[in-house]
CSV table of C-alpha atoms in Angstrom, one decimal:
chain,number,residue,atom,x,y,z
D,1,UNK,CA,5.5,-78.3,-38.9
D,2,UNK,CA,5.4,-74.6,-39.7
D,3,UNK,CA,7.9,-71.9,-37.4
D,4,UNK,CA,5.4,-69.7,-35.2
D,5,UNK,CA,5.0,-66.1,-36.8
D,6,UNK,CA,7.6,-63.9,-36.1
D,7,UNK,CA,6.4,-60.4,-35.2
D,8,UNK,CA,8.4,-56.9,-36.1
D,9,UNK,CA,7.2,-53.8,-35.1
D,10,UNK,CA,9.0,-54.4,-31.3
D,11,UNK,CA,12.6,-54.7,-33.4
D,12,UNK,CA,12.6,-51.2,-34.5
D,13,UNK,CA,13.5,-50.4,-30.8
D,14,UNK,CA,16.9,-52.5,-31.6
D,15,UNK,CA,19.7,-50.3,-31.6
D,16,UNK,CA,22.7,-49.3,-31.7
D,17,UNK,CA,25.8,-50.7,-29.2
D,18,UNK,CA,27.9,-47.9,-28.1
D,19,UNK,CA,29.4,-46.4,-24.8
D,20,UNK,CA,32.1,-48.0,-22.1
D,21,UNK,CA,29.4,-51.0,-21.5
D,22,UNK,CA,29.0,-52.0,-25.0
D,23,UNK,CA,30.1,-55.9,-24.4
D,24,UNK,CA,27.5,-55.9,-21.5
D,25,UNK,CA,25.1,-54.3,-23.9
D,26,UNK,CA,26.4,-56.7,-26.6
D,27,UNK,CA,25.8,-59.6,-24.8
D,28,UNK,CA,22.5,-58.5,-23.9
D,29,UNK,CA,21.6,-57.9,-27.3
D,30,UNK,CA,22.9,-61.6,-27.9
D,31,UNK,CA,20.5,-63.3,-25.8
D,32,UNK,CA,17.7,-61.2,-26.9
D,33,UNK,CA,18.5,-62.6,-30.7
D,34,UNK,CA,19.0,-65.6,-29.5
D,35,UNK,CA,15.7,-66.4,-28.0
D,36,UNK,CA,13.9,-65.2,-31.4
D,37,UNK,CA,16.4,-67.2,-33.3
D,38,UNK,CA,15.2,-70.2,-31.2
D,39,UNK,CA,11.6,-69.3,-31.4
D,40,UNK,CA,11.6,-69.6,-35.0
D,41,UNK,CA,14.1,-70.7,-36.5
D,42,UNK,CA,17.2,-68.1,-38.2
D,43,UNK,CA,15.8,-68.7,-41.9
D,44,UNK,CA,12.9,-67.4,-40.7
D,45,UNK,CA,13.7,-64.0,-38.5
D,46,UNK,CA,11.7,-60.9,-39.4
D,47,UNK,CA,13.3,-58.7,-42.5
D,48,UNK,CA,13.2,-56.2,-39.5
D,49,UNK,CA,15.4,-57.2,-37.2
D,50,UNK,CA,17.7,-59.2,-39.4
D,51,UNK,CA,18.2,-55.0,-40.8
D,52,UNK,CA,18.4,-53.8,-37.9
D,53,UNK,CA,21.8,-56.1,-37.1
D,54,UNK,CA,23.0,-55.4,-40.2
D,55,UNK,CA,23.7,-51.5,-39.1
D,56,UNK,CA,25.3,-52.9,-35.4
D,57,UNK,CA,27.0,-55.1,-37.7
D,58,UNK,CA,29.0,-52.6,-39.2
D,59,UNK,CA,30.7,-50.4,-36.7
D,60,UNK,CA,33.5,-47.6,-37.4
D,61,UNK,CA,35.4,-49.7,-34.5
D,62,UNK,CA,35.2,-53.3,-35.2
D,63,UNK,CA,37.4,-54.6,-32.3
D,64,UNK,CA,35.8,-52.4,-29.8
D,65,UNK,CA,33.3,-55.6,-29.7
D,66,UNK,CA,35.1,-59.0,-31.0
D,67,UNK,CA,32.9,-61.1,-29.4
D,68,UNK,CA,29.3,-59.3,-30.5
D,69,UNK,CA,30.8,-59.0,-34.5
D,70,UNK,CA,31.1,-62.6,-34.0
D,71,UNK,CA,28.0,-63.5,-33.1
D,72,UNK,CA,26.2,-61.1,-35.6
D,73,UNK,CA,28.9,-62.8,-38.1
D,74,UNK,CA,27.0,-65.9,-37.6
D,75,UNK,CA,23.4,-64.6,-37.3
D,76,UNK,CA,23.3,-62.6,-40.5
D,77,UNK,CA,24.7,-65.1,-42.5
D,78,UNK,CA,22.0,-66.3,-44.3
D,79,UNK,CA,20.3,-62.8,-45.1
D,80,UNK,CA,24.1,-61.7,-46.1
D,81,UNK,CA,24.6,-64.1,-48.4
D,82,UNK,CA,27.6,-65.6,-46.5
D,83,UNK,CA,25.9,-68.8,-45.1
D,84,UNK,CA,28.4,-71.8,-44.3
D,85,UNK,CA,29.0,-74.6,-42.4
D,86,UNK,CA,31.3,-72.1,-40.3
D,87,UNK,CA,28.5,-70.0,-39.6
D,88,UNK,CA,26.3,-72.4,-39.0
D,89,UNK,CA,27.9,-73.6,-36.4
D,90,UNK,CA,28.9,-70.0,-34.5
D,91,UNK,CA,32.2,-71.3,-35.3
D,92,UNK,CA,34.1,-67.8,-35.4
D,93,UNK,CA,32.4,-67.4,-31.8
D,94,UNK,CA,33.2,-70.1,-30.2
D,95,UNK,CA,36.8,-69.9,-31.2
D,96,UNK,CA,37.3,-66.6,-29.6
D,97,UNK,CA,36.3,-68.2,-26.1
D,98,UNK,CA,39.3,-70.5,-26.6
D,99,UNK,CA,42.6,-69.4,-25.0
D,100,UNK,CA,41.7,-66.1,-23.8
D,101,UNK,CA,42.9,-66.2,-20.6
D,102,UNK,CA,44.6,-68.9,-18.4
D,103,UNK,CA,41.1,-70.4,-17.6
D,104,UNK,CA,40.0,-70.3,-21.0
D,105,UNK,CA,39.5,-74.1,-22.1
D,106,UNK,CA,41.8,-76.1,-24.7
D,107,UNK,CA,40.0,-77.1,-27.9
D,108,UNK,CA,39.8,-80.8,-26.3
D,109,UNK,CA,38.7,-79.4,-22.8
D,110,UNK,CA,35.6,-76.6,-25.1
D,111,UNK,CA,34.4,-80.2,-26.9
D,112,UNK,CA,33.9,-81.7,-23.4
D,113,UNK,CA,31.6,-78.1,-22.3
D,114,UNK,CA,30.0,-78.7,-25.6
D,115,UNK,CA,28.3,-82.1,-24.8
D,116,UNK,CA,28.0,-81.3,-21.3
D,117,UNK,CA,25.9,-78.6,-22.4
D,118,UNK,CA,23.8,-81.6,-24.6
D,119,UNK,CA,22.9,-83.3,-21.9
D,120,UNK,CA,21.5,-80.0,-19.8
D,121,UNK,CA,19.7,-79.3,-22.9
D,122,UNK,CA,17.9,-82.8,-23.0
D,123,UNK,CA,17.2,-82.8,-19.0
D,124,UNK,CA,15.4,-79.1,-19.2
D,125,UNK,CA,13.4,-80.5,-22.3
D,126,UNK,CA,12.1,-83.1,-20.6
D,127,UNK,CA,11.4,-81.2,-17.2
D,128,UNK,CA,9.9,-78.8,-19.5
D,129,UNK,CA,7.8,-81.3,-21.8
D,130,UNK,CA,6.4,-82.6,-17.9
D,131,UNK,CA,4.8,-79.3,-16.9
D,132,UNK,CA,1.1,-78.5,-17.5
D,133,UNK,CA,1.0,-76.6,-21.0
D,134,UNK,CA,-0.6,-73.7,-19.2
D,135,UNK,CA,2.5,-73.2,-17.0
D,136,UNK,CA,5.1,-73.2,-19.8
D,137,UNK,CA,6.4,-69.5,-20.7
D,138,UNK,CA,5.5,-68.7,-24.0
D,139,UNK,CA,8.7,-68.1,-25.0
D,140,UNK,CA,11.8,-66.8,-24.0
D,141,UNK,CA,13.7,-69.8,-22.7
D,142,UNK,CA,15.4,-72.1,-25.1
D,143,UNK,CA,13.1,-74.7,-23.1
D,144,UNK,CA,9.6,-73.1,-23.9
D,145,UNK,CA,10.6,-72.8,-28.1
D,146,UNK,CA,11.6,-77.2,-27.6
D,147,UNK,CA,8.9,-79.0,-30.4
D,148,UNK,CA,9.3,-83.0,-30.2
D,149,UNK,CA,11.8,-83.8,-27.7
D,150,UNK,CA,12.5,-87.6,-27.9
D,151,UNK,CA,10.8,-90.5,-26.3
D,152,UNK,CA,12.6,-91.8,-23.1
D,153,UNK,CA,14.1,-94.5,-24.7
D,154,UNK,CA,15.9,-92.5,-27.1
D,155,UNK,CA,16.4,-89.7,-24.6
D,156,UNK,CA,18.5,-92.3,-22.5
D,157,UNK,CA,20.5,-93.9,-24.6
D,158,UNK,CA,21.1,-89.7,-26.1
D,159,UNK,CA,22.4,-89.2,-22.0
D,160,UNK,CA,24.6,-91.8,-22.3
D,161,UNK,CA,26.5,-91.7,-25.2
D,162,UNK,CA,26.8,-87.8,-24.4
D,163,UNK,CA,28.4,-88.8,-20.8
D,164,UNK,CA,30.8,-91.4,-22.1
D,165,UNK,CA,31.6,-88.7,-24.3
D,166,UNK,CA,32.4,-86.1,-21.5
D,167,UNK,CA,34.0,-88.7,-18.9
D,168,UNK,CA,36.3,-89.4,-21.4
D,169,UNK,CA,37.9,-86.0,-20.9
D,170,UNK,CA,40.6,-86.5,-17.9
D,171,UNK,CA,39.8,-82.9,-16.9
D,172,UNK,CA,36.5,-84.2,-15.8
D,173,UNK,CA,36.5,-84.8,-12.0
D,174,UNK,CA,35.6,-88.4,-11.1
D,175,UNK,CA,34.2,-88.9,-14.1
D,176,UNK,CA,34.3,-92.8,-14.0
D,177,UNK,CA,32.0,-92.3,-11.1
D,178,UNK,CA,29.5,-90.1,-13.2
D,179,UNK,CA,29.5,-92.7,-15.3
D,180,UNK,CA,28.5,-95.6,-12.8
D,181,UNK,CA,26.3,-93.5,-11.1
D,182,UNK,CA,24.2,-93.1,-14.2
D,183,UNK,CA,24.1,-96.9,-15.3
D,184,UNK,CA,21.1,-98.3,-13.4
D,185,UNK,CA,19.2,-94.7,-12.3
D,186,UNK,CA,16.0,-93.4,-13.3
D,187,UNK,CA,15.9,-90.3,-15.5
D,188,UNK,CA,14.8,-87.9,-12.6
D,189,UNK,CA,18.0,-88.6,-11.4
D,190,UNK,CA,20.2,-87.4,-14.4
D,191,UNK,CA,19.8,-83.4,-12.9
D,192,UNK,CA,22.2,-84.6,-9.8
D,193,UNK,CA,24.7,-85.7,-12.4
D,194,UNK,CA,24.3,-82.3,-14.8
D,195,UNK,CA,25.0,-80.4,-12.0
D,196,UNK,CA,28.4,-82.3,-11.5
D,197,UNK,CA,29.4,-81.4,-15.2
D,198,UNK,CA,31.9,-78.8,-16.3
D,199,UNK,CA,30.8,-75.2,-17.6
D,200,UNK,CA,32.3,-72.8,-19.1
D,201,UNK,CA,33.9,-69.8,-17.1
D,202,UNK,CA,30.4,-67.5,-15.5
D,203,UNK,CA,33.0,-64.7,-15.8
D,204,UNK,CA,34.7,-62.9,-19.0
D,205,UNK,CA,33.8,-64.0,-22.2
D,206,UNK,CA,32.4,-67.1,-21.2
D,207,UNK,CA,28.9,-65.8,-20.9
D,208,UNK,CA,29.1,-66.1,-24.6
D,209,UNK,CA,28.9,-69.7,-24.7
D,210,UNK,CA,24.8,-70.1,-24.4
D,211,UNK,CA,24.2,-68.2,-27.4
D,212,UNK,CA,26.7,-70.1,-30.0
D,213,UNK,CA,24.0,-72.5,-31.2
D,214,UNK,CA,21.7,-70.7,-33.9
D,215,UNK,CA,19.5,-73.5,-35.5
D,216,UNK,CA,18.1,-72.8,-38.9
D,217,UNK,CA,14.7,-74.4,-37.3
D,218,UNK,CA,12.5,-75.3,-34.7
D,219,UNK,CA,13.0,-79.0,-34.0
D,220,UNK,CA,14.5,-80.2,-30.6
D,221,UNK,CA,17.2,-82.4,-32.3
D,222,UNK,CA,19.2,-79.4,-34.1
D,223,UNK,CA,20.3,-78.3,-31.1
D,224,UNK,CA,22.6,-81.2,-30.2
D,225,UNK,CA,23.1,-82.2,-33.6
D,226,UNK,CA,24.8,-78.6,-33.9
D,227,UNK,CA,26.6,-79.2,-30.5
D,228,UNK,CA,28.0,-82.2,-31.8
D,229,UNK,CA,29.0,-80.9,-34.9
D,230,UNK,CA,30.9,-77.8,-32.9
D,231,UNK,CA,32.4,-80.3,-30.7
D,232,UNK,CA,33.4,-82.4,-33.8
D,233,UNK,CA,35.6,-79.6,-34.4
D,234,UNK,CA,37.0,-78.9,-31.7
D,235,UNK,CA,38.4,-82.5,-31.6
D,236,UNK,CA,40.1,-81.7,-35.1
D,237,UNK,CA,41.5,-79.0,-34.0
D,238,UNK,CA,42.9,-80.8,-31.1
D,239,UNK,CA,44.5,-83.5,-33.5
D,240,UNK,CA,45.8,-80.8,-35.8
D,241,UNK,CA,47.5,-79.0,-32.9
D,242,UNK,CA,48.9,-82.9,-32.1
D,243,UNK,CA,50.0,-83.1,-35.9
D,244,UNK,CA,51.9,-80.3,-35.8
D,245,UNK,CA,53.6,-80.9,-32.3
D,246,UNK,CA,54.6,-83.7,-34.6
D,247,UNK,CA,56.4,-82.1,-37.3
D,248,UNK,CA,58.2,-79.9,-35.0
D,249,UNK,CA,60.0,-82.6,-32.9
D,250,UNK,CA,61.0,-83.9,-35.8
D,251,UNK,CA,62.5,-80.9,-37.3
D,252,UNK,CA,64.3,-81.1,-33.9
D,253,UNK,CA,65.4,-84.7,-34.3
D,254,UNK,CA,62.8,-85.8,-32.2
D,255,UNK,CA,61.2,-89.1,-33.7
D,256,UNK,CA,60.1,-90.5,-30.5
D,257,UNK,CA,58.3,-87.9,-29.0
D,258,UNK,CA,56.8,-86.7,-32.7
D,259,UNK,CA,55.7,-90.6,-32.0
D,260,UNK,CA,54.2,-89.7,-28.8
D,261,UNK,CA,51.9,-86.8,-30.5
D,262,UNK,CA,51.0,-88.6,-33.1
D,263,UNK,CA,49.6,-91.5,-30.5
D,264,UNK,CA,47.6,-88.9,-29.0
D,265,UNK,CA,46.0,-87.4,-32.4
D,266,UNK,CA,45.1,-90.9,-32.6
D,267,UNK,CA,43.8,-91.1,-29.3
D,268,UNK,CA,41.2,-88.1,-30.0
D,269,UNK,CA,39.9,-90.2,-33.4
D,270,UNK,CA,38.4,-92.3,-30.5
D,271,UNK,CA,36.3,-88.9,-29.3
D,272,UNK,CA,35.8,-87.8,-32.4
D,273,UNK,CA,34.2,-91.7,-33.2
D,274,UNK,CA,32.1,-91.5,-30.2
D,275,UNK,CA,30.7,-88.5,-31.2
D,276,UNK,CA,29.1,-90.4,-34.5
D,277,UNK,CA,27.8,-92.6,-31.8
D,278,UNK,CA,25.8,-89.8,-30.3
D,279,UNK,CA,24.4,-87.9,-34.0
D,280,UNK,CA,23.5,-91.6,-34.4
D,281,UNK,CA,20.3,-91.2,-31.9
D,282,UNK,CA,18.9,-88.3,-33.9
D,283,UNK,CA,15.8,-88.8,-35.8
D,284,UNK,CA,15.5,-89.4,-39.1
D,285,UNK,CA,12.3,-87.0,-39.5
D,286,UNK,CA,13.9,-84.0,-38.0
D,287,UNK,CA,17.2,-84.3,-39.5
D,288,UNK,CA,15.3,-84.1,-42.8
D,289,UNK,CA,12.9,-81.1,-41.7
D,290,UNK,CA,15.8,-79.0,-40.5
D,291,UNK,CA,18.1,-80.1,-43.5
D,292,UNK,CA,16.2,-78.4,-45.5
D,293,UNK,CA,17.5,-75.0,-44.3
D,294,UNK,CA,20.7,-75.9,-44.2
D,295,UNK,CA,22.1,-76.1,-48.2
D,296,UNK,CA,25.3,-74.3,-48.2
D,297,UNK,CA,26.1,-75.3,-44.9
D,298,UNK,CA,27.8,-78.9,-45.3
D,299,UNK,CA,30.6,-80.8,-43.4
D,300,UNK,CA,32.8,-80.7,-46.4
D,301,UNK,CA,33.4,-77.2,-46.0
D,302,UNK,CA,35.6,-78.1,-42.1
D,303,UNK,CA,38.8,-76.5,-42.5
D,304,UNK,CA,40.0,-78.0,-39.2
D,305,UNK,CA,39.8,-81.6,-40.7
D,306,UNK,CA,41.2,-80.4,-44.0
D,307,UNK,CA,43.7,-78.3,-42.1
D,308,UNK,CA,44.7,-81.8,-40.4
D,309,UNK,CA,44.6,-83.7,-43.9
D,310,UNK,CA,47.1,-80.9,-44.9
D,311,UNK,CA,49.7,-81.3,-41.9
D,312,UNK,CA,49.9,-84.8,-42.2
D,313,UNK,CA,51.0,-85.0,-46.2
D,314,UNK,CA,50.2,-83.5,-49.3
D,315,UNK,CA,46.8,-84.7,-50.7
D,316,UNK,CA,47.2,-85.7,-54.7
D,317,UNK,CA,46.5,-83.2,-57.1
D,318,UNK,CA,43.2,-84.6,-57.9
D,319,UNK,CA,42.2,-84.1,-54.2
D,320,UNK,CA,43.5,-80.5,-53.8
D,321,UNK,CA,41.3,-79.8,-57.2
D,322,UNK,CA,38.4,-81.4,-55.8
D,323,UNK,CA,35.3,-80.0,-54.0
D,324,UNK,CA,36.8,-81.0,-51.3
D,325,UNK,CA,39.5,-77.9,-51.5
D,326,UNK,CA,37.8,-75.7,-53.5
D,327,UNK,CA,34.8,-75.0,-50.9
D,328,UNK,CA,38.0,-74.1,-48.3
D,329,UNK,CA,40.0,-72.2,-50.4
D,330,UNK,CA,42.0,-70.5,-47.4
D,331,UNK,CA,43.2,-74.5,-46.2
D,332,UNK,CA,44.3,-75.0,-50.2
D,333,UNK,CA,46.0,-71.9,-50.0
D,334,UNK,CA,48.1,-73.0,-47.0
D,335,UNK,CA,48.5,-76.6,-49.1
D,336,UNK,CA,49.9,-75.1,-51.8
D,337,UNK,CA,52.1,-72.2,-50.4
D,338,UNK,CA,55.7,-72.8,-50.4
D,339,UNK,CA,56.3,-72.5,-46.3
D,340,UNK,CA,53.8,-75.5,-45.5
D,341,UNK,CA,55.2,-78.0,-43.7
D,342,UNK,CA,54.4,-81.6,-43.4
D,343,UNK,CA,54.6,-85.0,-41.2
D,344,UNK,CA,55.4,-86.7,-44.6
D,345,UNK,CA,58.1,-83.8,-45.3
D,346,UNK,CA,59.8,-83.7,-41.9
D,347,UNK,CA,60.1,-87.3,-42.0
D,348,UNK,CA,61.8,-87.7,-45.3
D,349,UNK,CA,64.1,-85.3,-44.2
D,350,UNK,CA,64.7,-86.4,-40.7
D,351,UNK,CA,65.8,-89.5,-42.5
D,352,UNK,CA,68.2,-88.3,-44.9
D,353,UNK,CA,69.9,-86.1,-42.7
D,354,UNK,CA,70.1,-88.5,-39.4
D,355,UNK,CA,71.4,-91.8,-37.9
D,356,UNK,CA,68.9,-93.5,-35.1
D,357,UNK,CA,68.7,-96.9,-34.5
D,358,UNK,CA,65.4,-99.1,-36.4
D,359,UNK,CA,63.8,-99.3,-33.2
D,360,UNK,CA,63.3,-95.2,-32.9
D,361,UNK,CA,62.2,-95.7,-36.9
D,362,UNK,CA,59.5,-98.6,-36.1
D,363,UNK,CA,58.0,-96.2,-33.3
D,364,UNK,CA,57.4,-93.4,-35.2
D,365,UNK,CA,56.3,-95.4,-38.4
D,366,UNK,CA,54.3,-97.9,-36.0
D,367,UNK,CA,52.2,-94.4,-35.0
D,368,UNK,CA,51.4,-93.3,-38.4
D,369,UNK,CA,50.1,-97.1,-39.0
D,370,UNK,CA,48.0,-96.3,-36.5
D,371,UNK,CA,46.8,-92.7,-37.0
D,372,UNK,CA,46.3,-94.1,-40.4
D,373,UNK,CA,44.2,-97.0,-39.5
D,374,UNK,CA,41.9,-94.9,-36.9
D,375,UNK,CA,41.2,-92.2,-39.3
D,376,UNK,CA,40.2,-94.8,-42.3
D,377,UNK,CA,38.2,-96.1,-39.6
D,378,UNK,CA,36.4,-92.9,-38.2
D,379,UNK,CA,35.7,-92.3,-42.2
D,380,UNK,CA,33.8,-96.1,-42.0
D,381,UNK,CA,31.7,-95.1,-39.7
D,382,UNK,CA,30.8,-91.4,-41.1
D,383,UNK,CA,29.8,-93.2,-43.8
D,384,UNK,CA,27.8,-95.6,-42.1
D,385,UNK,CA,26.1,-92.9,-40.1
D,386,UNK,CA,25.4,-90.8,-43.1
D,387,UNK,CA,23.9,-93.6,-45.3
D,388,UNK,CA,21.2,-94.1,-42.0
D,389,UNK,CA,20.4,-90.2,-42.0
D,390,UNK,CA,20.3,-89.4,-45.9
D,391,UNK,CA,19.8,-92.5,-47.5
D,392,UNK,CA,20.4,-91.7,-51.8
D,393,UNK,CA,20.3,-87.7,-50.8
D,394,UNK,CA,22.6,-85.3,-51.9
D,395,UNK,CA,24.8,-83.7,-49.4
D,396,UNK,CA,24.3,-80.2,-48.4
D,397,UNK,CA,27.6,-78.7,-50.2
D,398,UNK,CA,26.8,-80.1,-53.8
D,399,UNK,CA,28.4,-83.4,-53.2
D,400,UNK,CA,26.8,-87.0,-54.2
D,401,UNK,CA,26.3,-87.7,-50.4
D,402,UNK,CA,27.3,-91.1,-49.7
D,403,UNK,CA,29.0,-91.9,-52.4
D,404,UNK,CA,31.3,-89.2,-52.0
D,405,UNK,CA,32.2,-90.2,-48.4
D,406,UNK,CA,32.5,-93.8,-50.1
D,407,UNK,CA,34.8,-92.7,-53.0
D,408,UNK,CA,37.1,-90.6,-49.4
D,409,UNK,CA,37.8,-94.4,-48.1
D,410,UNK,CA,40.3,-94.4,-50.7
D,411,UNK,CA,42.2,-91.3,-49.6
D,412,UNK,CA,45.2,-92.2,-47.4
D,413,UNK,CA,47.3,-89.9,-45.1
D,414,UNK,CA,50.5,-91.0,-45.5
D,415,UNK,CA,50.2,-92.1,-49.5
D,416,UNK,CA,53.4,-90.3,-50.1
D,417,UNK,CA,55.5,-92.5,-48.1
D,418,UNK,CA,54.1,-96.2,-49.6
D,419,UNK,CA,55.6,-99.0,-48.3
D,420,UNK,CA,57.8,-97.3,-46.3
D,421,UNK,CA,55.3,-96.0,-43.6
């Protein structure tokens, strides 16, 4: 399946963003991009527009317009050469809506909007695949640009991995009753349960949110695939927030409460798990049209899992060498400079310097067991998952594919501490 043909005499009318309402102008400009990029796919946007952004894209203020440098950070990465698995996934966008104000959602809380977003997708997609062909705009609606959505059966069991996923979130109003609701109900009643799920903020920058995915193609599945990966990390930065909580209460003598943070990174493995769950209903067949487009772009460049590899111990100098460092060279950096602290670290030193009694010791080291265990576990099934989707394939950032996430089972967290964690 070829992209439609993307037109470019009507971008030469794109211009500049300037004046007191250049966010509203901004975000204008956003959603305009953002319905060609889902048209036809962002490897294949007219040479037009794609220069056309590249002049916006360089202002003489740059912070006049965070949110729209952003964006155009992630749309132009491709035709600038700067193509990643952080642009990809509008990563430096979606981090900007987090924390802005006291509304602004948590990294845990923006994974939860993520999937909720999934499962709007999926219901207008198949509201829009019911409509008489002659009725369906021609484009300018993420729903009208949709090519394959799934069967029903899929489509279900999509809904309900997606709304475990979000009930599992305790900011989530009755959300054990979302879930029940939806156990035995036809699919035309699924739109009284998306309208019960959280969205982001209609006001400030949370009109920003629609137009942080930016697929590479045209197939229904990228969309949630790249919502899952988004929310994928967001969880990580969740447990590396956790992590370090850690390390801090025990700088402060604190083992039982850095226990207590640790339990809860381990708690968010069981999100970030369920979220393997959920890739796992994509199809084979458009995960290997759209992957195409996406070398460069590969998992093993996250810098929020790395970043909480890091915070929990030192990885061995044949790690920190390895691909998996060198492709986030600002997380190895952090590694390796002298101020970077660790659970492993803290711990040692918490020991030598302080008297508590071997039931304070158990807790804490009975929480790293299990952080341990979950994430060798959540690395299982990544595995698992990836030998369904690319078979003997290489992976998209130069790796071997699966065995390199086979040859990771080996890794450990806490290797510095042997027998004594």
């Amino acid at each position: 399946m070829n992209p439609e043909p993307a037109g470019t005499d009507r971008w030469t009318a794109v211009g500049h963003v300037d004046g007191a309402d250049g966010d509203q102008d901004g975000i204008h400009l956003a959603r305009t991009v953002t319905r060609e990029v889902r048209r036809t796919g962002k490897h294949f946007l007219p040479q037009t527009l794609l220069h056309r952004l590249g002049e916006i894209h360089t202002p003489r203020t740059p912070d006049r317009r965070p949110h729209l440098q952003a964006f155009l950070d992630c749309v132009l990465d491709k035709h600038q050469g700067r193509y990643r698995n952080r642009t990809y996934l509008s990563l430096p966008l979606l981090e900007l809506l987090l924390g802005e104000t006291h509304d602004a959602p948590d990294p845990n809380h923006m994974a939860t909007l993520l999937i909720s977003d999934v499962i709007r997708f999926e219901l207008q997609a198949e509201d829009q695949a019911r409509e008489p062909r002659e009725l369906r705009e021609p484009h300018g609606s993420r729903e009208a640009v949709d090519r394959d959505p799934p069967d029903p059966v899929t489509l279900r069991k999509r809904l309900h991995h997606a709304l475990r996923f979000v009930a599992d979130d305790p900011r989530v109003p009755d959300a054990e009753d979302l879930t029940s609701r939806t156990a035995h109900v036809p699919s035309s009643r699924w739109a009284e349960v998306a309208e019960l799920l959280p969205r982001p903020t209609a006001t400030g920058s949370g009109h920003w949110f629609d137009v942080t995915v930016q697929p590479v193609y045209v197939l229904h599945d990228e969309y949630f695939f790249i919502r899952a990966l988004q929310a994928h990390e967001m969880i990580f930065t969740a447990i590396a927030a956790d992590v370090r909580e850690a390390i801090g209460a025990l700088r402060a003598g604190r083992p039982v409460a850095a226990a207590d943070h640790v339990d809860r990174a381990t708690g968010l493995f069981d999100r970030a798990s369920a979220l393997f769950r959920l890739v796992a209903t994509m199809r084979p067949g458009h995960f290997s049209a759209f992957r195409r487009f996406t070398q460069g772009a590969s998992a093993i460049q996250s810098e929020q899992y790395k970043r909480f590899e890091i915070l929990c111990g030192l990885p061995t100098a044949a790690r920190l060498t390895s691909g998996a460092f060198t492709q986030v060279p600002s997380v190895r950096a952090e590694a390796e400079g002298e101020g970077h602290d660790t659970v492993v670290r803290a711990y040692l030193d918490l020991r030598r310097s302080a008297c508590f009694g071997e039931a304070e010791w158990n807790r804490f080291r009975g929480a790293l067991g299990g952080l341990e265990e979950r994430h060798q576990r959540w690395k299982s099934t990544h595995r698992s998952l990836a030998t369904r989707m690319l078979g003997g394939a290489h992976g998209s950032g130069g790796t071997a594919g699966v065995p390199y996430l086979a040859e990771c089972l080996d890794n450990r967290l806490f290797w510095q501490l042997g027998e004594r964690a």
